[in-house]
GROMACS .gro file of C-alpha atoms in nm:
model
  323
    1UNK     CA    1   9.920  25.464  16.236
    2UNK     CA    2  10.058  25.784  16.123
    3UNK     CA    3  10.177  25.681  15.797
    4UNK     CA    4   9.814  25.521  15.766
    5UNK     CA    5   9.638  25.800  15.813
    6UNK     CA    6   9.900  26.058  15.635
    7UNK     CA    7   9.805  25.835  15.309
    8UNK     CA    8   9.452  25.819  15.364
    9UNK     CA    9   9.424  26.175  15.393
   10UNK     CA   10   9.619  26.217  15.107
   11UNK     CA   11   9.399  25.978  14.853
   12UNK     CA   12   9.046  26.109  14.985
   13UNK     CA   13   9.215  26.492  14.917
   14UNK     CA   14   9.371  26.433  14.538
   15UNK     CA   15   9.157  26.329  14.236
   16UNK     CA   16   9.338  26.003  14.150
   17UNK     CA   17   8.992  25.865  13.986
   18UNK     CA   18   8.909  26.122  13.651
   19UNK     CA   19   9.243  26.053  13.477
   20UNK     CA   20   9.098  25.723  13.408
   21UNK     CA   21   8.836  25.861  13.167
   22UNK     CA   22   9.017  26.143  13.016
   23UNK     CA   23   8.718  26.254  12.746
   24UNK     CA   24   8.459  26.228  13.054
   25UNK     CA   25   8.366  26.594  13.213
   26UNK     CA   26   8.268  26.469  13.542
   27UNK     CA   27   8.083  26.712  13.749
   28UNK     CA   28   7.972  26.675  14.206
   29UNK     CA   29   7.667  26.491  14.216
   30UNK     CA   30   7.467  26.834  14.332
   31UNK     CA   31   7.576  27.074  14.057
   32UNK     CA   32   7.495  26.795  13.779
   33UNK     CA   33   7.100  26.753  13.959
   34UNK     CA   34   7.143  27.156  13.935
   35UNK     CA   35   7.224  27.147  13.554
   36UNK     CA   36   6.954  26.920  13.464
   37UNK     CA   37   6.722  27.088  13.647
   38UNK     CA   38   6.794  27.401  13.518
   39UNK     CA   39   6.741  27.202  13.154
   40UNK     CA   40   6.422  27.094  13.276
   41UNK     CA   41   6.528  26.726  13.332
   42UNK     CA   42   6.270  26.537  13.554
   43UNK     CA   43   6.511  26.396  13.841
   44UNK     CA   44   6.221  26.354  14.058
   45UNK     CA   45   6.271  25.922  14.060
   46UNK     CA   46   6.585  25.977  14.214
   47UNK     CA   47   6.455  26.239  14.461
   48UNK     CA   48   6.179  25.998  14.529
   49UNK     CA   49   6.396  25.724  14.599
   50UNK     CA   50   6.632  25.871  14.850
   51UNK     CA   51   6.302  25.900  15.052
   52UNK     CA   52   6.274  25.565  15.065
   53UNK     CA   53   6.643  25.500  15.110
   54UNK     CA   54   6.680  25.731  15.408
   55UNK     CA   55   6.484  25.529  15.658
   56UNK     CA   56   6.542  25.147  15.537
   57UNK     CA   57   6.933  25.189  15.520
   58UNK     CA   58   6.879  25.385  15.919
   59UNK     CA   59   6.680  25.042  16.020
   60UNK     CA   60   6.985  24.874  15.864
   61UNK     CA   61   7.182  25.083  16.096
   62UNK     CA   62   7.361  25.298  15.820
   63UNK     CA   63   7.285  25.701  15.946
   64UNK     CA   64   7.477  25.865  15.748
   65UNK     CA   65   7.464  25.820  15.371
   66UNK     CA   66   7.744  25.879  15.121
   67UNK     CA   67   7.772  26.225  15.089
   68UNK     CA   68   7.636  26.368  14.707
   69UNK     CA   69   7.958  26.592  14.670
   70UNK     CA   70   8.155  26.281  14.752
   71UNK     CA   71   8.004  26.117  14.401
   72UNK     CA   72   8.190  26.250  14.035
   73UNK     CA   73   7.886  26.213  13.798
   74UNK     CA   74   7.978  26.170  13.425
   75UNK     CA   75   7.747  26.373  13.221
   76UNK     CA   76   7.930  26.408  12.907
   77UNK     CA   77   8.214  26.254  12.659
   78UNK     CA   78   8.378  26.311  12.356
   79UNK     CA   79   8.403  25.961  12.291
   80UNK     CA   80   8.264  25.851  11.977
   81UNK     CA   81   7.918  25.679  12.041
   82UNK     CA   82   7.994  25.690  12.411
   83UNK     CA   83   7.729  25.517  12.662
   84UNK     CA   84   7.724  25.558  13.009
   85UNK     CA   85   7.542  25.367  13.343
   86UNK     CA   86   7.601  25.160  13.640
   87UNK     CA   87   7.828  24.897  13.370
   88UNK     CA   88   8.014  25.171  13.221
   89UNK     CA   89   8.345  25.031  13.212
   90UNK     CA   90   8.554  25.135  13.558
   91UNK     CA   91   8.320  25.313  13.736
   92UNK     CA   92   8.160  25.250  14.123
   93UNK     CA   93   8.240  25.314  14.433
   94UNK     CA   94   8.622  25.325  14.552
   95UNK     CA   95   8.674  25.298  14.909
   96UNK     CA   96   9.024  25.468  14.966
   97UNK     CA   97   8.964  25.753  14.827
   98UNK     CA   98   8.580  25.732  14.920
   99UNK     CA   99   8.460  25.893  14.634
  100UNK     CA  100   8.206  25.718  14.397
  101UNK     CA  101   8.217  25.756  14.003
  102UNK     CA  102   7.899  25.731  13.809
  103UNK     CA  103   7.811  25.787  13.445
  104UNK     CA  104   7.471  25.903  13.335
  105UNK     CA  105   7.277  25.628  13.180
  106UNK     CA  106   7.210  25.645  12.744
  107UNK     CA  107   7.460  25.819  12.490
  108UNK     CA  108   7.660  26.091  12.670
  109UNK     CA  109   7.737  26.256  12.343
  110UNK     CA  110   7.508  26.640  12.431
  111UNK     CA  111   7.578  26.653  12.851
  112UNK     CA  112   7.189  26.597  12.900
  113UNK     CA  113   7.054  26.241  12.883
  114UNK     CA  114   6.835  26.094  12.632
  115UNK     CA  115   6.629  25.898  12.827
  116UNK     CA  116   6.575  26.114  13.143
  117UNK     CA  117   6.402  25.904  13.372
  118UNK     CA  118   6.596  25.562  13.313
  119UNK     CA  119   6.914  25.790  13.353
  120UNK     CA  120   6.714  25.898  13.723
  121UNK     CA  121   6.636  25.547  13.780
  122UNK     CA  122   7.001  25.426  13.720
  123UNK     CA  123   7.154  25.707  13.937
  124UNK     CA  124   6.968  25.584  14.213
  125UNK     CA  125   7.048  25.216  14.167
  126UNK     CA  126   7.406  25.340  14.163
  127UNK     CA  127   7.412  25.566  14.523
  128UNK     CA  128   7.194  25.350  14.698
  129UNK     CA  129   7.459  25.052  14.579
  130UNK     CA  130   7.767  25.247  14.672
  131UNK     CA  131   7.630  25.391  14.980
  132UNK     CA  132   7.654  25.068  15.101
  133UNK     CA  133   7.985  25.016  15.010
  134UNK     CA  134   8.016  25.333  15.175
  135UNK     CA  135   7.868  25.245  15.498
  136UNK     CA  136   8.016  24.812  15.506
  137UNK     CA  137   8.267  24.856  15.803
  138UNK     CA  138   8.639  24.867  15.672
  139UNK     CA  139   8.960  24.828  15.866
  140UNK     CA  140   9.306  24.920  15.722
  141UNK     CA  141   9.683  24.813  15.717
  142UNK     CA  142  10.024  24.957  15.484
  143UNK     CA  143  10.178  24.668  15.278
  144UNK     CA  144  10.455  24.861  15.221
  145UNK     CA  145  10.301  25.179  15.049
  146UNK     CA  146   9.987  25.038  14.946
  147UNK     CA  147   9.672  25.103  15.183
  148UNK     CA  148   9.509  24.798  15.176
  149UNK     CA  149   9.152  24.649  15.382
  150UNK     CA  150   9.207  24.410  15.641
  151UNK     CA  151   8.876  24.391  15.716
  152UNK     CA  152   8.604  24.526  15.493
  153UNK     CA  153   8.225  24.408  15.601
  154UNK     CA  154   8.193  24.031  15.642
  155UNK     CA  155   8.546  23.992  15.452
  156UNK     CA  156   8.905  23.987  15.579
  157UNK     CA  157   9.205  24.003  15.407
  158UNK     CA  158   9.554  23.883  15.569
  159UNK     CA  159   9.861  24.046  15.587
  160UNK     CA  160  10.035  23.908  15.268
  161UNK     CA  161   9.727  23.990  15.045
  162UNK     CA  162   9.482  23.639  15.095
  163UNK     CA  163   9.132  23.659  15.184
  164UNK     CA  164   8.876  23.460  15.337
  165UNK     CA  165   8.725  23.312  15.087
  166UNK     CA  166   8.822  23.182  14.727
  167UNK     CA  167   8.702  23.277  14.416
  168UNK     CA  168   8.352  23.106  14.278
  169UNK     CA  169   8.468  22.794  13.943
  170UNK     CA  170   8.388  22.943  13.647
  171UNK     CA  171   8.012  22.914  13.585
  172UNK     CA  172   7.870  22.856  13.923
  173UNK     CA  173   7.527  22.913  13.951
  174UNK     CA  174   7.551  23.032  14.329
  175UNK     CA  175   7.886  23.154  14.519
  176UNK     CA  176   8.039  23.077  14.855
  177UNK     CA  177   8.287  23.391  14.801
  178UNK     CA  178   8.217  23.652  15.054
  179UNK     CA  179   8.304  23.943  14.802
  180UNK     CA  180   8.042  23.855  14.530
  181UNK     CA  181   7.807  23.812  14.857
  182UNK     CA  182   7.874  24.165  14.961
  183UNK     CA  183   7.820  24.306  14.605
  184UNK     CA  184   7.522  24.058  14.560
  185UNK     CA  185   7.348  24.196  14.894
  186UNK     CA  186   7.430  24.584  14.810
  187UNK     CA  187   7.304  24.544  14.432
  188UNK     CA  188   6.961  24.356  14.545
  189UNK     CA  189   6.928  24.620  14.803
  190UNK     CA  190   6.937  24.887  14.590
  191UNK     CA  191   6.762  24.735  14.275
  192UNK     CA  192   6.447  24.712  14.568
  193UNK     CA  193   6.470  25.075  14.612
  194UNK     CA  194   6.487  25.162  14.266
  195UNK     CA  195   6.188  24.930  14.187
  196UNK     CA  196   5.987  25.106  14.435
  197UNK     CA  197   6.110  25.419  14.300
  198UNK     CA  198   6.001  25.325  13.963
  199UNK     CA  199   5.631  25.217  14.087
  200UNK     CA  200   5.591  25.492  14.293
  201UNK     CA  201   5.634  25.706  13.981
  202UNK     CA  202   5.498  25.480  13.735
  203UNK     CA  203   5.787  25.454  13.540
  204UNK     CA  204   5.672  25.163  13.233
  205UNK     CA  205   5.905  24.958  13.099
  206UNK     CA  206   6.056  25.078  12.759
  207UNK     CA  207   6.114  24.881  12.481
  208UNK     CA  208   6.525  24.823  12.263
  209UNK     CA  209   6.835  24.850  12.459
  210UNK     CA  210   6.623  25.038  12.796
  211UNK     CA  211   6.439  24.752  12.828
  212UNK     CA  212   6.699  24.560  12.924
  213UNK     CA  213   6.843  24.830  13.197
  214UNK     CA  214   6.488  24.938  13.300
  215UNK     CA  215   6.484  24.568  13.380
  216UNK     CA  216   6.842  24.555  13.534
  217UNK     CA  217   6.795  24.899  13.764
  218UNK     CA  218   6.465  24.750  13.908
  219UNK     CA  219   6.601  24.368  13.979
  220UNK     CA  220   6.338  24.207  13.671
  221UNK     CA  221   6.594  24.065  13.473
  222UNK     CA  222   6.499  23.668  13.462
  223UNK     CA  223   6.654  23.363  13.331
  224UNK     CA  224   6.539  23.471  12.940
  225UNK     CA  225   6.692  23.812  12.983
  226UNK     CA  226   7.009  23.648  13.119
  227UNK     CA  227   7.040  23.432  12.796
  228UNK     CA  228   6.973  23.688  12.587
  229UNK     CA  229   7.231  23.903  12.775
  230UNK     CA  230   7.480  23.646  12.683
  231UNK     CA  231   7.450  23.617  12.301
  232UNK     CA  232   7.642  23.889  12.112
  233UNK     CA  233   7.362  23.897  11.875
  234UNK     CA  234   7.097  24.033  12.098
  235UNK     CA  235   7.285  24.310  12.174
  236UNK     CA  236   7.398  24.415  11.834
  237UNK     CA  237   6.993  24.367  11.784
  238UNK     CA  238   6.875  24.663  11.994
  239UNK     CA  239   7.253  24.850  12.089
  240UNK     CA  240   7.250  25.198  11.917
  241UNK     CA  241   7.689  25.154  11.901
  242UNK     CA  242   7.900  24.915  11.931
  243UNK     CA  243   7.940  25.089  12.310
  244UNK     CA  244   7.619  25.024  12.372
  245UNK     CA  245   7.646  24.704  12.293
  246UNK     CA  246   7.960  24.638  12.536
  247UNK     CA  247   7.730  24.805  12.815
  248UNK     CA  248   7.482  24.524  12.767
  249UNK     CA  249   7.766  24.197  12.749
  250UNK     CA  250   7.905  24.389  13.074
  251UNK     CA  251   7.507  24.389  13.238
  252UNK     CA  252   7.501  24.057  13.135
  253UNK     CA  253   7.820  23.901  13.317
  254UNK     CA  254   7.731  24.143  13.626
  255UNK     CA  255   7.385  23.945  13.633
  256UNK     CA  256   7.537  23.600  13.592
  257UNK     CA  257   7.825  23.622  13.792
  258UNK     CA  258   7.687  23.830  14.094
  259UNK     CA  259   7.333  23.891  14.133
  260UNK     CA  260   7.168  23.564  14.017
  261UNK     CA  261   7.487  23.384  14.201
  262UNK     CA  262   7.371  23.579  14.516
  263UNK     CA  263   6.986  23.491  14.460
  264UNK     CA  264   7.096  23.135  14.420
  265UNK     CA  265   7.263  23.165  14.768
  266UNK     CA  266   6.987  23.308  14.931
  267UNK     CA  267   6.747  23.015  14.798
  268UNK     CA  268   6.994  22.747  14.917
  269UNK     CA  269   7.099  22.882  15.221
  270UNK     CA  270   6.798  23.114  15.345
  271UNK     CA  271   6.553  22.910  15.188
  272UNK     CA  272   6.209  23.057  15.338
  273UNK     CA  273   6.378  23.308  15.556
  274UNK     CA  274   6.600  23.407  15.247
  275UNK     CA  275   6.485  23.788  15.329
  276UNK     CA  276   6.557  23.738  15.668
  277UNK     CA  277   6.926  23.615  15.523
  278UNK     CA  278   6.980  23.912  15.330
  279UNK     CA  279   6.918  24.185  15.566
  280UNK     CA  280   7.163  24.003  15.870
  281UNK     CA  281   7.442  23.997  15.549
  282UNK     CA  282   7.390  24.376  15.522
  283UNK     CA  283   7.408  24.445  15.888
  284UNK     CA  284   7.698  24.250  15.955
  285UNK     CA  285   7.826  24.440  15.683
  286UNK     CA  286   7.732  24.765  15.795
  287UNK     CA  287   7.852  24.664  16.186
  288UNK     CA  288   8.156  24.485  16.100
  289UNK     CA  289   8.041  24.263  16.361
  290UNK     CA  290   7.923  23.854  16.265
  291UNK     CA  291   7.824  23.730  16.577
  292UNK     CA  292   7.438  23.788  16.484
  293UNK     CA  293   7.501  23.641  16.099
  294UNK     CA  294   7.755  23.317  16.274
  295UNK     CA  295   7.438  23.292  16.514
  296UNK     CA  296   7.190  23.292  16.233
  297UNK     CA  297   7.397  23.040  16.008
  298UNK     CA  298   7.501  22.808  16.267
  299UNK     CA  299   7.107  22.792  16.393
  300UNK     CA  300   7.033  22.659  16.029
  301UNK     CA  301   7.303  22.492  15.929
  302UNK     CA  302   7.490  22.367  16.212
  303UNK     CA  303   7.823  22.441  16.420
  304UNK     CA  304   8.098  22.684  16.243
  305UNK     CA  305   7.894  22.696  15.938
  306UNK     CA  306   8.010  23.028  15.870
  307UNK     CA  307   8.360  22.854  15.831
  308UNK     CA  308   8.193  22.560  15.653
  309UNK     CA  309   8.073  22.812  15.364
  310UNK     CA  310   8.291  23.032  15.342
  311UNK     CA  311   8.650  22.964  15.475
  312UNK     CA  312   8.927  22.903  15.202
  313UNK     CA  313   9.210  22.663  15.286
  314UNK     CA  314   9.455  22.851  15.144
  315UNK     CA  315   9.359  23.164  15.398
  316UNK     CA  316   9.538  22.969  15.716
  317UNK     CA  317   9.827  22.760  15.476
  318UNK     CA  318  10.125  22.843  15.380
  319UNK     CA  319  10.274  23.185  15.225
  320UNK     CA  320  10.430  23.016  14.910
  321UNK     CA  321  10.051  22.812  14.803
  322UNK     CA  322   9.868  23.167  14.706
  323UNK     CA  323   9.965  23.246  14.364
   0.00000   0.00000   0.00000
């Protein structure tokens, strides 16, 4: 336990995140809402929606939020047509070290943004999603000299690196992996806020490339946008860079392969009570404990059909069949 703890201490006291974006001038979440404000950037959607956030993550059972001076906020790069948001590349929320890393939404080429409420909008979509991650209940273990999660929410990983469940076949339309139903559940929580957020200000939906992340932040984006997101051509169509255009292929295999897998999941196996679904997922998360979501499943869906859904074979086989 010693050891444990020695190199927690160590990785939540070191910046071991910012060398990954080496032209990025990342600044605490506070003193980057103190610079725009001094600039006269509105930040009031993201002020609005941490009012909202507050009491429906404390229902949840979550008190205590991910601190803002925990969060490295990207508000400028010297990258050529550089474009930052919740899909720039390497970014989110990283548990050992609980920090989160954020970029500000638009072209990050002046260190104000361009677009100043969508950049509110997509800050808030990004701390209410990693104060969940923040917040899921997380055990830990040394493999050797790596600190790894034995348990982290509703997921378990084993001693020699397998986890619960496997990964979702390429092209799924829903998942039975436990990791893209933890991201799933955080990102459709906090795509709710934002969308409240928005209305409550009466944000309108843009038109180009901001459509398509006013329409990702707030948890619009349908089947259409989905396609579109998937053809190369639609994003060279309204992309100001190349960059840009990235941003919008990454928005568009985030979608595919975790949010509308996760809505798929909550249609199948919530069915009417899919809301009912998605808020015992988060709590379980947030408790660590599964009794109530086991209890909830099995009701439905019959005896150990928590197991049924989710349990890989290869978690209880032998060492030498996980590759």
């Amino acid at each position: 336990m010693g050891r444990l703890l020695d190199r927690l201490i160590e990785l939540r006291t070191t910046d071991t995140l910012t060398g990954d974006h080496p032209n990025v001038t990342f600044l605490p979440l506070p003193m980057a809402l103190r610079r725009w404000g001094e600039a006269g950037v509105d930040v009031g959607p993201f002020l609005y929606g941490s009012a909202i956030l507050r009491p429906r993550y404390a229902a949840l059972g979550l008190s205590r939020l991910l601190p803002l001076d925990r969060v490295l906020y990207g508000i400028q790069s010297t990258d050529s047509g550089a474009f930052g948001g919740f899909h720039h590349p390497n970014q989110g929320y990283r548990h050992a070290q609980m920090r989160a890393l954020i970029t500000a939404y638009g072209p990050m080429n002046t260190g104000l943004p361009e677009r100043p409420v969508l950049a509110a909008l997509d800050l808030l979509r990004a701390y209410a999603h990693d104060c969940l991650h923040y917040g899921s209940y997380r055990s830990y273990r040394l493999r050797g000299d790596e600190v790894v999660r034995s348990q982290y929410g509703v997921n378990f990983r084993r001693h020699d690196g397998r986890t619960y469940s496997a990964p979702d076949l390429a092209g799924s339309p829903t998942t039975r992996n436990l990791g893209v139903v933890m991201e799933g559940a955080c990102d459709r929580e906090a795509r709710a806020i934002t969308r409240a957020a928005a209305l409550q200000c009466d944000i309108q939906q843009p038109d180009g490339v901001d459509r398509f992340a006013f329409r990702d932040v707030t948890g619009l984006l349908d089947q259409a946008d989905t396609d579109d997101l998937a053809r190369p051509e639609a994003w060279d169509a309204v992309a100001p860079s190349p960059v840009a255009a990235a941003f919008l292929g990454s928005m568009g295999r985030y979608q595919a392969g975790v949010n509308a897998r996760y809505s798929m999941f909550l249609e199948e196996i919530g069915r009417d009570e899919a809301n009912d679904l998605h808020t015992t997922v988060l709590t379980a998360m947030i408790t660590g404990v599964l009794t109530p979501l086991c209890t909830w499943l099995r009701d439905r869906h019959g005896p150990k059909a928590f197991e049924t859904l989710f349990l890989s074979p290869a978690y209880f086989g032998p060492v030498d069949s996980v590759t």
